[in-house]
């Protein structure tokens, strides 16, 4: 398996055709956004007192899928939506400093971590000459990994609120959530 980024496709990548970088187009979009922006007067405390942990997959529009508005929740994303030490760090800050009480965990169908293994780290080490300090956290079973993530949240000594922790799998073809029940 070769570790390389997908190559740009000039027929579908507007930025490749114009010579602009993706970042340039994002900065330009921000200028347009800022022209119409008005400060909503919110602070960092989520109105609905919930933190959502989900995969970084670009197909997941969490606010739209969950009926959330700006300011409703903390959204914490990483590859796979896996509960890692850094997710626990963010949840701890979210709960202890910013008042969240509920945690929603969302994995999804068609996740890239379903096809990776820890060999990815070994290949990186061979390519760059340094082994990553982080684990890939790949998985083969979505339900089992959601359960593991729920367990990691529920057993963290740093989190104050672990009674309302629920896990789901988002179907990228239907847009529906399916709840994963924890093992008892």
Coordinates of C-alpha atoms in Angstrom, one line a residue:
X1 CA 0.0 0.0 0.0
X2 CA 1.4 3.3 -1.0
X3 CA 0.8 6.3 1.2
X4 CA 0.1 9.3 -1.0
X5 CA -2.6 11.9 -1.3
X6 CA -5.1 11.7 -4.1
X7 CA -4.1 13.7 -7.1
X8 CA -6.0 16.8 -8.1
X9 CA -8.6 16.3 -10.9
X10 CA -8.5 19.4 -13.1
X11 CA -12.0 18.6 -14.5
X12 CA -13.6 18.7 -11.0
X13 CA -11.2 20.9 -9.0
X14 CA -12.1 24.6 -9.7
X15 CA -9.0 25.8 -7.9
X16 CA -6.7 23.6 -10.1
X17 CA -8.2 25.3 -13.2
X18 CA -7.8 28.8 -11.9
X19 CA -4.4 28.4 -10.4
X20 CA -5.6 29.5 -7.0
X21 CA -5.0 27.3 -4.0
X22 CA -7.8 25.8 -2.0
X23 CA -6.8 28.0 0.9
X24 CA -7.0 31.1 -1.3
X25 CA -10.6 30.2 -2.2
X26 CA -11.5 29.6 1.5
X27 CA -10.0 33.0 2.5
X28 CA -12.0 34.7 -0.3
X29 CA -15.2 32.9 0.9
X30 CA -14.5 34.2 4.4
X31 CA -14.3 37.7 3.1
X32 CA -17.8 37.4 1.6
X33 CA -19.0 35.7 4.9
X34 CA -17.5 38.5 7.0
X35 CA -19.2 41.2 4.9
X36 CA -22.6 39.9 6.1
X37 CA -21.5 38.7 9.5
X38 CA -23.0 40.1 12.7
X39 CA -21.8 39.1 16.1
X40 CA -24.5 36.8 17.6
X41 CA -23.5 37.8 21.1
X42 CA -22.8 34.2 22.3
X43 CA -20.2 32.9 24.6
X44 CA -18.4 29.6 24.2
X45 CA -20.9 27.7 26.4
X46 CA -23.1 25.5 24.2
X47 CA -26.8 26.4 24.5
X48 CA -27.9 22.7 24.5
X49 CA -25.0 21.6 26.8
X50 CA -23.9 18.8 24.5
X51 CA -20.7 17.8 22.9
X52 CA -20.7 15.8 19.7
X53 CA -17.7 13.6 18.8
X54 CA -17.7 12.5 15.2
X55 CA -15.5 11.5 12.2
X56 CA -13.9 14.2 10.2
X57 CA -15.4 12.7 7.0
X58 CA -16.5 15.6 4.6
X59 CA -19.9 13.9 3.9
X60 CA -21.1 14.5 7.5
X61 CA -22.9 17.8 7.9
X62 CA -23.5 17.4 11.6
X63 CA -25.4 20.6 12.2
X64 CA -27.8 19.9 9.4
X65 CA -28.2 16.2 10.2
X66 CA -28.9 16.8 13.9
X67 CA -31.0 20.0 13.6
X68 CA -28.4 22.1 15.4
X69 CA -27.9 25.8 15.2
X70 CA -24.7 27.9 15.7
X71 CA -24.0 27.8 19.4
X72 CA -25.9 24.7 20.2
X73 CA -23.0 22.3 20.8
X74 CA -19.4 21.6 20.8
X75 CA -18.3 19.6 17.8
X76 CA -15.1 17.5 18.2
X77 CA -13.9 15.7 15.1
X78 CA -11.1 13.3 14.2
X79 CA -10.4 10.4 11.8
X80 CA -13.0 7.8 12.7
X81 CA -14.7 9.8 15.5
X82 CA -12.6 7.6 17.8
X83 CA -12.3 8.6 21.5
X84 CA -8.6 9.2 21.9
X85 CA -6.7 10.9 24.7
X86 CA -7.1 14.2 22.8
X87 CA -10.9 13.7 22.6
X88 CA -11.0 13.1 26.3
X89 CA -9.0 16.3 26.8
X90 CA -11.5 18.3 24.7
X91 CA -14.5 16.7 26.4
X92 CA -13.0 17.4 29.8
X93 CA -12.6 21.1 28.9
X94 CA -16.1 21.1 27.4
X95 CA -17.6 19.7 30.6
X96 CA -15.6 21.3 33.3
X97 CA -15.0 24.7 31.9
X98 CA -17.9 25.2 29.5
X99 CA -20.9 23.3 31.0
X100 CA -21.7 20.5 28.7
X101 CA -23.5 17.5 30.2
X102 CA -24.3 15.1 27.3
X103 CA -22.0 13.4 24.9
X104 CA -23.1 12.1 21.5
X105 CA -20.7 9.8 19.6
X106 CA -21.1 9.4 15.8
X107 CA -19.3 6.9 13.5
X108 CA -20.5 6.4 9.9
X109 CA -20.9 3.8 7.2
X110 CA -18.1 3.8 4.6
X111 CA -15.5 5.1 7.0
X112 CA -11.9 5.1 5.8
X113 CA -10.7 3.6 9.0
X114 CA -12.5 0.4 8.1
X115 CA -9.9 -0.2 5.5
X116 CA -6.8 0.8 7.3
X117 CA -4.6 -1.1 9.8
X118 CA -1.7 -0.3 12.1
X119 CA 0.5 -1.2 9.0
X120 CA -0.3 2.4 8.0
X121 CA 2.1 3.6 10.8
X122 CA 4.8 1.2 9.7
X123 CA 4.6 2.4 6.2
X124 CA 4.8 6.0 7.4
X125 CA 7.9 5.1 9.4
X126 CA 9.5 3.5 6.4
X127 CA 8.7 6.5 4.2
X128 CA 9.7 9.3 6.5
X129 CA 12.2 7.6 8.9
X130 CA 10.2 8.3 12.0
X131 CA 7.4 6.2 13.6
X132 CA 4.3 8.2 14.5
X133 CA 3.6 8.5 18.2
X134 CA -0.1 8.1 17.6
X135 CA -2.1 4.9 16.9
X136 CA -4.2 4.7 13.8
X137 CA -7.2 3.4 15.8
X138 CA -8.5 1.5 12.8
X139 CA -11.4 -0.8 13.2
X140 CA -13.3 -3.5 11.3
X141 CA -16.6 -3.4 13.2
X142 CA -18.5 0.0 13.5
X143 CA -20.8 -1.1 16.3
X144 CA -17.9 -2.5 18.4
X145 CA -15.9 0.7 18.0
X146 CA -18.8 2.9 19.0
X147 CA -19.2 0.7 22.1
X148 CA -15.5 1.0 22.8
X149 CA -15.7 4.8 22.4
X150 CA -18.7 5.0 24.8
X151 CA -16.8 2.9 27.3
X152 CA -13.8 5.2 27.1
X153 CA -16.0 8.2 27.8
X154 CA -17.9 6.5 30.6
X155 CA -14.8 5.3 32.4
X156 CA -12.7 8.5 32.1
X157 CA -11.8 9.8 35.6
X158 CA -11.6 13.3 34.1
X159 CA -15.2 13.6 33.0
X160 CA -17.9 14.8 35.4
X161 CA -20.9 13.7 33.4
X162 CA -21.0 10.2 32.0
X163 CA -24.6 9.2 32.5
X164 CA -25.8 10.7 29.1
X165 CA -23.3 9.2 26.7
X166 CA -24.9 7.7 23.5
X167 CA -23.4 6.3 20.4
X168 CA -24.7 6.2 16.8
X169 CA -23.8 5.2 13.3
X170 CA -24.7 7.7 10.5
X171 CA -25.6 6.1 7.2
X172 CA -24.0 8.2 4.5
X173 CA -26.4 6.9 1.9
X174 CA -29.7 7.6 3.8
X175 CA -28.7 10.3 6.3
X176 CA -30.2 8.3 9.1
X177 CA -28.7 7.7 12.5
X178 CA -28.8 4.2 14.1
X179 CA -28.3 4.0 17.8
X180 CA -25.7 1.5 19.1
X181 CA -26.6 0.0 22.4
X182 CA -23.8 -0.5 24.9
X183 CA -23.0 -3.9 26.3
X184 CA -24.3 -4.3 29.8

